[in-house]
Amino acid sequence: MGEKQNGPFQLSFNASLKVDFQGSRVTSDGGLIPVRELDARLGLGELITQHLSDSRRGKNTQLPLTDLFRQALYSRIAGYEDVNDAERLAHDPTFRLIGSEKIWERGAALTSRLQTFETEMLAEQENFAGLARINRELIGKAEAVDSPQRVVLDMDSTEIPVYGQQENSAYNGYLESTCYHPLLLFNREGDCLAAKLRSGNVHSADDWEELLLPEIERQQKLGKEVVFRADAVFAKPEIYEALEARGVKYAIRIPANDGLERDIAELLTRPVGRPSHKPVVWYKSFLYQAASRRTARRVVAKVEFHFGELFPRVGFIVTNLETDSRAAVRFYNKRGTAEQWIKEGKQAVKMTRLSCHRFRSNEVRLWLSLIAYNLGNLWRRLVLPKKIENWSLTSLQQRLVKTGGRLVKHARYYWLMLAESHLTRRLFGSMVRRIDALAVATG
């Protein structure tokens, strides 16, 4: 094998084959182009301009704020977890073309510029507050297109392990790790409506009202019925009372205790006779009032006997739903999708990559990951054909985003020649037509 200076490689196993490297013309992320088309349709650029301010002066403004923001988002959608990747992506054709015309020839931001943008510019108080507004208004654009009359909200916390001495990180005895402990609020379509990064040692339900109550108010002003689901860490009287005062239905798991088990004692005895290979499931609904509580509330119990297991599986849900017991349990069990959304955020857009020392910088990075997640989720649910609309973001990233292409420049046009694999011409055309058909509200 040999090569000439800056020439192609000639390989000995095939004399007809030559290999050359043209990084500024070849991309491996061509599937970001339809996401960028959706971004334009939803007016993301206008939201960035409206909610973020640029304090830079002089030559520092050569890269527009919207270009820096999009580069930070799209690198996450493509699965690049660190700003160090910006060094290579700056000259990638896709990352040049998703920005404004200013960077088509010169290239996108390098690592140092993007690092400053994320950890300093966006960390300014006004801009940091703007990130949450951008996120919520972006979802609001999609809600104008496709929003049910009944809104289901799921709240959950998660663990983000940290390394070193990051500000506000702490050891969590229950999770058995030094971590951050963010709180997240989703709708049933998988959009992350609100979030808060918290110290690792806070209770899982801390700050619930800061995220939940404004969202309930927002949805009720639109005339929507709101229903709330959560696991046992949110089984608190103050949460029940706040929801009941606002006319919100809820289904929240509660931990088992002796009092609850006494109320279902007749269900805890294994059925007589040969054990069934098929699980035996019983339900019971009753009013329950703990000794320290002022109000009795409806509790639904589910008892399952499984073949080969000595003891039954028992679960309790406190609810003000007016459905039968089986339907109430079935509704609550769909809460598990929120855990799947969080997993998607961790795997696909690297939500766990919070490696800065300053807490505020890590808050910014969490918000960037969540906005990237939401843009990807809106792509999935508004644009993809039904055949693949249930693909996870990780699958979309690996099968569609990671599409190779070659950029060809002519006198008046740029041609991006994409490889046809999972992202076919037919699929690409279908997505573009769906985006064009979206009736997005302006303003």
Coordinates of C-alpha atoms in Angstrom, one line a residue:
M1 CA 0.0 0.0 0.0
G2 CA 1.4 3.4 -0.9
E3 CA 0.3 7.0 -1.2
K4 CA 1.4 10.3 -2.8
Q5 CA 1.5 13.5 -0.8
N6 CA -2.2 14.5 -0.3
G7 CA -3.2 12.0 -2.9
P8 CA -5.5 8.9 -2.6
F9 CA -4.4 5.6 -1.1
Q10 CA -3.7 2.8 -3.5
L11 CA -4.4 -0.6 -2.0
S12 CA -2.6 -3.8 -2.9
F13 CA -5.5 -6.2 -2.6
N14 CA -7.5 -4.4 -5.3
A15 CA -5.5 -2.4 -7.9
S16 CA -8.7 -0.7 -9.1
L17 CA -9.5 0.8 -5.7
K18 CA -8.3 4.1 -4.4
V19 CA -9.2 5.6 -1.0
D20 CA -9.3 9.4 -0.3
F21 CA -10.4 11.5 2.6
Q22 CA -12.6 14.5 2.0
G23 CA -14.0 15.4 5.4
S24 CA -15.4 18.7 4.4
R25 CA -17.5 17.1 1.7
V26 CA -18.6 13.9 3.4
T27 CA -21.0 13.5 6.3
S28 CA -22.2 10.7 8.5
D29 CA -25.2 12.6 9.9
G30 CA -27.2 13.4 6.8
G31 CA -30.4 12.3 8.6
L32 CA -30.4 15.5 10.6
I33 CA -31.7 17.4 7.5
P34 CA -35.4 16.5 8.0
V35 CA -35.1 17.4 11.7
R36 CA -33.8 20.8 10.6
E37 CA -36.8 21.2 8.3
L38 CA -39.1 20.5 11.3
D39 CA -37.2 22.9 13.4
A40 CA -37.9 25.6 10.8
R41 CA -41.5 24.7 10.6
L42 CA -41.9 24.9 14.4
G43 CA -40.2 28.3 14.5
L44 CA -37.3 27.3 16.7
G45 CA -35.1 30.0 15.4
E46 CA -37.6 32.7 16.3
L47 CA -37.9 31.2 19.8
I48 CA -34.1 31.4 20.3
T49 CA -34.0 35.0 19.2
Q50 CA -37.0 35.9 21.4
H51 CA -35.8 34.3 24.6
L52 CA -32.0 34.5 24.5
S53 CA -29.9 37.6 24.5
D54 CA -26.4 38.0 23.0
S55 CA -24.0 40.1 25.1
R56 CA -21.0 39.6 22.8
R57 CA -19.4 42.5 20.9
G58 CA -17.2 42.9 17.9
K59 CA -15.6 39.8 16.3
N60 CA -17.1 37.6 18.9
T61 CA -20.4 37.8 17.1
Q62 CA -19.1 36.3 13.8
L63 CA -21.0 33.1 14.7
P64 CA -24.7 34.0 15.3
L65 CA -26.4 32.9 18.5
T66 CA -28.9 30.7 16.7
D67 CA -26.1 28.8 15.0
L68 CA -24.4 28.1 18.2
F69 CA -27.6 27.0 19.8
R70 CA -28.5 24.7 16.9
Q71 CA -25.0 23.2 16.9
A72 CA -25.3 22.4 20.6
L73 CA -28.8 20.8 20.0
Y74 CA -28.0 18.8 16.8
S75 CA -24.7 17.4 18.1
R76 CA -26.8 15.9 21.0
I77 CA -29.5 14.6 18.6
A78 CA -26.7 12.9 16.6
G79 CA -25.3 11.3 19.8
Y80 CA -22.2 13.4 20.3
E81 CA -21.9 13.8 24.1
D82 CA -19.1 16.2 24.5
V83 CA -18.2 19.6 23.1
N84 CA -14.8 18.1 22.2
D85 CA -16.5 16.6 19.1
A86 CA -17.1 20.1 17.8
E87 CA -13.5 20.2 16.6
R88 CA -14.4 17.6 13.9
L89 CA -18.1 18.5 13.4
A90 CA -17.2 22.2 12.7
H91 CA -16.4 21.2 9.1
D92 CA -19.0 18.4 8.7
P93 CA -21.3 19.3 5.7
T94 CA -24.5 18.6 7.7
F95 CA -23.5 20.7 10.6
R96 CA -22.6 23.6 8.3
L97 CA -25.8 23.4 6.3
I98 CA -28.1 23.3 9.4
G99 CA -26.9 26.7 10.4
S100 CA -27.2 30.1 8.7
E101 CA -25.6 31.0 5.4
K102 CA -22.7 32.6 7.3
I103 CA -21.3 29.2 8.3
W104 CA -21.8 27.3 5.0
E105 CA -18.3 28.1 3.9
R106 CA -16.4 29.0 7.1
G107 CA -17.7 26.1 9.2
A108 CA -19.4 25.8 12.6
A109 CA -18.0 26.7 16.0
L110 CA -14.9 25.0 17.4
T111 CA -14.7 23.4 20.8
S112 CA -13.6 26.5 22.7
R113 CA -16.3 28.7 21.3
L114 CA -19.1 26.2 21.9
Q115 CA -17.8 25.5 25.4
T116 CA -18.0 29.3 26.2
F117 CA -21.4 29.4 24.7
E118 CA -22.8 26.6 26.8
T119 CA -21.1 27.2 30.2
E120 CA -21.0 31.1 30.2
M121 CA -23.4 32.7 27.8
L122 CA -26.3 30.3 28.5
A123 CA -25.5 30.3 32.2
E124 CA -26.4 34.0 32.5
Q125 CA -29.6 34.3 34.5
E126 CA -31.7 35.8 31.7
N127 CA -30.6 33.2 29.2
F128 CA -30.9 30.3 31.6
A129 CA -34.5 31.2 32.3
G130 CA -35.0 31.5 28.6
L131 CA -34.1 27.8 28.1
A132 CA -37.2 26.6 29.9
R133 CA -39.4 29.0 27.9
I134 CA -37.9 27.9 24.6
N135 CA -38.6 24.3 25.6
R136 CA -42.2 24.8 26.7
E137 CA -43.1 27.0 23.7
L138 CA -41.6 24.6 21.3
I139 CA -43.8 21.9 22.7
G140 CA -46.7 24.4 22.6
K141 CA -46.2 24.7 18.8
A142 CA -46.7 21.0 18.5
E143 CA -49.7 21.0 20.9
A144 CA -51.4 23.4 18.5
V145 CA -51.0 20.7 15.8
D146 CA -51.8 17.5 17.9
S147 CA -53.1 17.7 21.4
P148 CA -55.8 15.6 23.0
Q149 CA -58.6 17.1 25.2
R150 CA -57.4 14.9 28.1
V151 CA -53.8 15.6 29.2
V152 CA -51.9 13.0 31.2
L153 CA -48.9 14.2 33.2
D154 CA -46.2 11.8 34.6
M155 CA -43.7 13.0 37.1
D156 CA -40.5 11.1 38.0
S157 CA -37.0 11.6 39.3
T158 CA -33.8 10.0 38.1
E159 CA -30.2 9.5 39.0
I160 CA -27.3 11.2 37.1
P161 CA -24.0 9.9 38.6
V162 CA -21.2 12.4 38.8
Y163 CA -17.4 12.1 39.2
G164 CA -15.1 14.3 41.1
Q165 CA -16.2 17.3 43.2
Q166 CA -19.0 18.8 41.1
E167 CA -20.8 21.7 42.8
N168 CA -24.0 20.5 44.7
S169 CA -23.4 16.8 44.0
A170 CA -24.1 14.6 47.0
Y171 CA -24.2 11.0 48.1
N172 CA -27.7 9.5 47.9
G173 CA -28.1 6.6 50.3
Y174 CA -31.1 5.1 48.6
L175 CA -29.5 5.2 45.1
E176 CA -26.1 4.3 46.6
S177 CA -24.2 6.8 44.5
T178 CA -22.8 10.3 44.4
C179 CA -25.1 12.0 42.0
Y180 CA -27.4 14.7 40.8
H181 CA -31.1 14.0 41.3
P182 CA -33.2 15.8 38.7
L183 CA -37.0 16.0 38.7
L184 CA -38.8 15.6 35.3
L185 CA -42.4 16.2 34.1
F186 CA -43.7 14.4 30.9
N187 CA -46.9 14.2 29.0
R188 CA -48.1 10.8 27.7
E189 CA -46.7 11.6 24.3
G190 CA -43.2 11.6 25.8
D191 CA -42.5 15.4 25.7
C192 CA -40.6 16.7 28.7
L193 CA -42.6 19.7 29.8
A194 CA -40.5 20.8 32.7
A195 CA -37.4 19.8 34.6
K196 CA -35.2 20.8 37.5
L197 CA -31.6 19.7 38.3
R198 CA -31.3 19.1 42.1
S199 CA -28.6 18.1 44.6
G200 CA -28.1 14.3 44.9
N201 CA -29.4 14.0 48.5
V202 CA -32.9 15.6 48.1
H203 CA -36.1 13.6 48.5
S204 CA -37.4 12.4 45.1
A205 CA -40.6 14.5 45.4
D206 CA -38.9 17.8 46.5
D207 CA -39.9 20.8 44.3
W208 CA -42.9 19.0 42.8
E209 CA -45.1 22.0 43.0
E210 CA -42.6 24.2 41.1
L211 CA -42.9 22.0 38.1
L212 CA -46.5 20.5 38.4
L213 CA -48.7 23.4 39.4
P214 CA -47.8 25.8 36.6
E215 CA -48.3 23.1 34.0
I216 CA -51.8 22.2 35.4
E217 CA -52.7 25.9 35.3
R218 CA -51.5 26.2 31.7
Q219 CA -53.5 23.2 30.5
Q220 CA -56.7 24.2 32.4
K221 CA -56.6 27.7 30.9
L222 CA -56.7 25.9 27.5
G223 CA -59.8 24.0 28.6
K224 CA -58.0 20.7 29.0
E225 CA -58.8 17.9 31.5
V226 CA -55.7 17.1 33.5
V227 CA -54.8 13.7 35.0
F228 CA -51.7 13.0 37.0
R229 CA -49.7 9.7 37.6
A230 CA -46.7 9.1 39.9
D231 CA -45.0 6.4 41.9
A232 CA -44.9 5.9 45.7
V233 CA -42.4 8.7 46.5
F234 CA -45.2 11.2 45.5
A235 CA -47.7 9.7 47.9
K236 CA -48.0 12.8 50.0
P237 CA -51.2 14.4 51.5
E238 CA -50.1 17.9 50.3
I239 CA -50.0 16.6 46.7
Y240 CA -53.4 14.9 47.0
E241 CA -54.9 18.1 48.4
A242 CA -53.3 20.4 45.7
L243 CA -54.6 18.1 42.9
E244 CA -58.1 17.8 44.5
A245 CA -58.4 21.6 45.0
R246 CA -57.7 22.1 41.2
G247 CA -60.1 19.3 40.1
V248 CA -57.3 17.1 38.8
K249 CA -57.8 13.3 38.7
Y250 CA -54.8 11.3 39.9
A251 CA -53.5 7.7 40.4
I252 CA -50.5 7.5 42.7
R253 CA -48.9 4.3 44.0
I254 CA -48.7 4.1 47.8
P255 CA -46.4 1.8 49.9
A256 CA -48.0 -1.2 51.6
N257 CA -48.5 -1.1 55.3
D258 CA -50.3 -3.2 57.9
G259 CA -53.4 -1.2 57.8
L260 CA -53.8 -1.5 54.0
E261 CA -53.1 -5.3 54.2
R262 CA -55.7 -5.7 56.9
D263 CA -58.3 -4.2 54.5
I264 CA -57.5 -6.9 51.9
A265 CA -56.8 -9.8 54.2
E266 CA -59.4 -12.0 52.5
L267 CA -57.5 -11.7 49.2
L268 CA -54.1 -12.7 50.5
T269 CA -54.9 -16.4 50.9
R270 CA -53.8 -18.5 48.0
P271 CA -56.7 -20.1 46.1
V272 CA -57.5 -23.7 47.1
G273 CA -56.5 -26.5 44.7
R274 CA -53.8 -27.1 42.1
P275 CA -51.9 -23.9 41.4
S276 CA -52.7 -22.3 38.1
H277 CA -50.0 -21.7 35.5
K278 CA -51.8 -18.5 34.5
P279 CA -51.6 -15.7 37.2
V280 CA -54.6 -15.4 39.4
V281 CA -55.4 -11.7 39.8
W282 CA -57.9 -10.1 42.2
Y283 CA -58.8 -6.4 42.7
K284 CA -60.5 -4.5 45.5
S285 CA -61.5 -0.9 46.0
F286 CA -62.0 0.6 49.4
L287 CA -61.8 3.9 51.4
Y288 CA -58.7 4.2 53.5
Q289 CA -57.7 6.8 56.1
A290 CA -54.3 6.7 57.8
A291 CA -54.3 7.6 61.5
S292 CA -52.4 10.8 60.8
R293 CA -54.7 11.9 57.9
R294 CA -57.9 13.9 58.0
T295 CA -59.5 12.6 54.8
A296 CA -60.4 9.1 53.7
R297 CA -59.4 8.4 50.0
R298 CA -60.1 5.7 47.6
V299 CA -57.5 3.0 47.4
V300 CA -57.4 0.2 44.7
A301 CA -55.5 -3.0 45.6
K302 CA -54.2 -5.5 43.1
V303 CA -53.2 -9.0 44.3
E304 CA -51.5 -11.5 41.9
F305 CA -50.7 -15.1 42.6
H306 CA -48.0 -16.5 40.2
F307 CA -47.2 -20.1 39.7
G308 CA -44.1 -21.1 41.6
E309 CA -44.1 -18.1 43.9
L310 CA -44.9 -18.6 47.6
F311 CA -46.3 -15.1 48.4
P312 CA -48.6 -12.9 46.3
R313 CA -47.6 -9.7 44.6
V314 CA -49.5 -6.8 46.2
G315 CA -49.8 -3.2 45.0
F316 CA -51.9 -0.3 46.2
I317 CA -52.9 2.9 44.3
V318 CA -54.6 5.9 45.8
T319 CA -56.9 7.6 43.3
N320 CA -59.9 9.8 42.8
L321 CA -60.6 8.3 39.3
E322 CA -64.2 7.1 39.0
T323 CA -63.4 4.1 36.8
D324 CA -63.6 0.5 38.0
S325 CA -60.6 -1.0 39.8
R326 CA -59.1 -2.9 36.8
A327 CA -59.2 0.2 34.6
A328 CA -57.6 2.4 37.4
V329 CA -54.7 -0.1 37.7
R330 CA -54.4 -0.3 33.9
F331 CA -54.2 3.5 33.7
Y332 CA -51.6 3.7 36.4
N333 CA -49.4 1.0 34.9
K334 CA -48.9 3.1 31.8
R335 CA -46.9 5.4 34.0
G336 CA -44.0 3.1 33.2
T337 CA -43.6 4.9 29.9
A338 CA -42.2 7.9 31.7
E339 CA -39.3 5.7 32.8
Q340 CA -38.8 4.8 29.2
W341 CA -38.7 8.5 28.2
I342 CA -36.0 9.1 30.8
K343 CA -34.0 6.1 29.5
E344 CA -34.3 7.6 26.0
G345 CA -32.9 10.9 27.3
K346 CA -30.0 9.2 28.9
Q347 CA -29.1 7.0 26.0
A348 CA -29.9 9.0 22.9
V349 CA -29.1 12.6 23.8
K350 CA -26.6 12.0 26.6
M351 CA -28.6 13.6 29.4
T352 CA -26.1 12.2 31.9
R353 CA -23.1 14.1 30.5
L354 CA -23.0 16.7 33.3
S355 CA -19.2 16.9 33.8
C356 CA -18.8 20.6 34.5
H357 CA -17.7 21.8 38.0
R358 CA -20.3 24.6 38.3
F359 CA -23.8 23.6 39.1
R360 CA -25.3 26.2 36.8
S361 CA -23.3 25.0 33.8
N362 CA -24.6 21.5 34.4
E363 CA -28.2 22.9 34.6
V364 CA -27.6 24.4 31.2
R365 CA -26.3 21.2 29.7
L366 CA -29.3 19.3 31.1
W367 CA -31.7 21.8 29.5
L368 CA -29.9 21.5 26.1
S369 CA -30.2 17.7 26.3
L370 CA -33.9 18.0 27.1
I371 CA -34.6 20.4 24.3
A372 CA -32.7 18.1 21.9
Y373 CA -34.7 15.2 23.2
N374 CA -38.0 17.0 22.7
L375 CA -37.1 18.1 19.2
G376 CA -36.2 14.4 18.4
N377 CA -39.5 13.3 20.0
L378 CA -41.5 15.8 18.0
W379 CA -39.8 14.5 14.9
R380 CA -40.9 11.0 15.9
R381 CA -44.5 11.7 16.7
L382 CA -45.4 14.4 14.2
V383 CA -43.4 13.5 11.1
L384 CA -42.6 9.8 10.9
P385 CA -44.9 7.4 9.1
K386 CA -47.0 5.0 11.2
K387 CA -44.8 2.1 10.3
I388 CA -41.8 3.5 12.2
E389 CA -43.4 6.0 14.6
N390 CA -42.8 3.7 17.6
W391 CA -39.0 3.6 17.0
S392 CA -37.0 4.8 20.0
L393 CA -34.8 7.9 19.6
T394 CA -31.8 5.6 19.8
S395 CA -33.1 3.6 16.9
L396 CA -33.8 6.8 14.9
Q397 CA -30.4 8.0 15.7
Q398 CA -28.7 4.8 14.6
R399 CA -30.9 4.1 11.5
L400 CA -31.9 7.5 10.2
V401 CA -29.6 10.2 11.6
K402 CA -26.5 8.2 10.9
T403 CA -26.9 8.4 7.1
G404 CA -23.8 9.0 5.0
G405 CA -23.8 11.7 2.4
R406 CA -21.6 13.8 0.1
L407 CA -21.9 17.5 -0.4
V408 CA -21.5 18.8 -4.0
K409 CA -21.4 22.6 -4.5
H410 CA -22.4 24.1 -7.8
A411 CA -22.5 27.7 -8.8
R412 CA -26.0 28.4 -7.4
Y413 CA -26.8 25.3 -5.4
Y414 CA -25.6 22.8 -2.8
W415 CA -26.4 19.2 -3.4
L416 CA -26.3 16.8 -0.5
M417 CA -26.2 13.3 -2.0
L418 CA -27.4 10.9 0.7
A419 CA -26.8 7.1 0.9
E420 CA -30.0 5.2 0.6
S421 CA -30.3 2.6 3.4
H422 CA -32.8 3.0 6.2
L423 CA -33.4 6.6 5.1
T424 CA -34.8 6.0 1.6
R425 CA -35.9 8.5 -0.9
R426 CA -39.5 7.5 -0.3
L427 CA -39.2 7.9 3.5
F428 CA -37.4 11.3 3.1
G429 CA -40.1 12.5 0.8
S430 CA -42.8 11.3 3.1
M431 CA -41.3 13.2 6.0
V432 CA -40.9 16.4 4.1
R433 CA -44.6 16.3 3.0
R434 CA -45.7 15.7 6.5
I435 CA -43.7 18.7 7.8
D436 CA -45.1 20.9 5.0
A437 CA -48.7 19.8 6.0
L438 CA -48.2 20.8 9.7
A439 CA -50.6 23.6 10.6
V440 CA -48.3 25.3 13.1
A441 CA -49.5 28.4 14.9
T442 CA -47.3 31.5 14.5
G443 CA -46.5 34.1 17.1

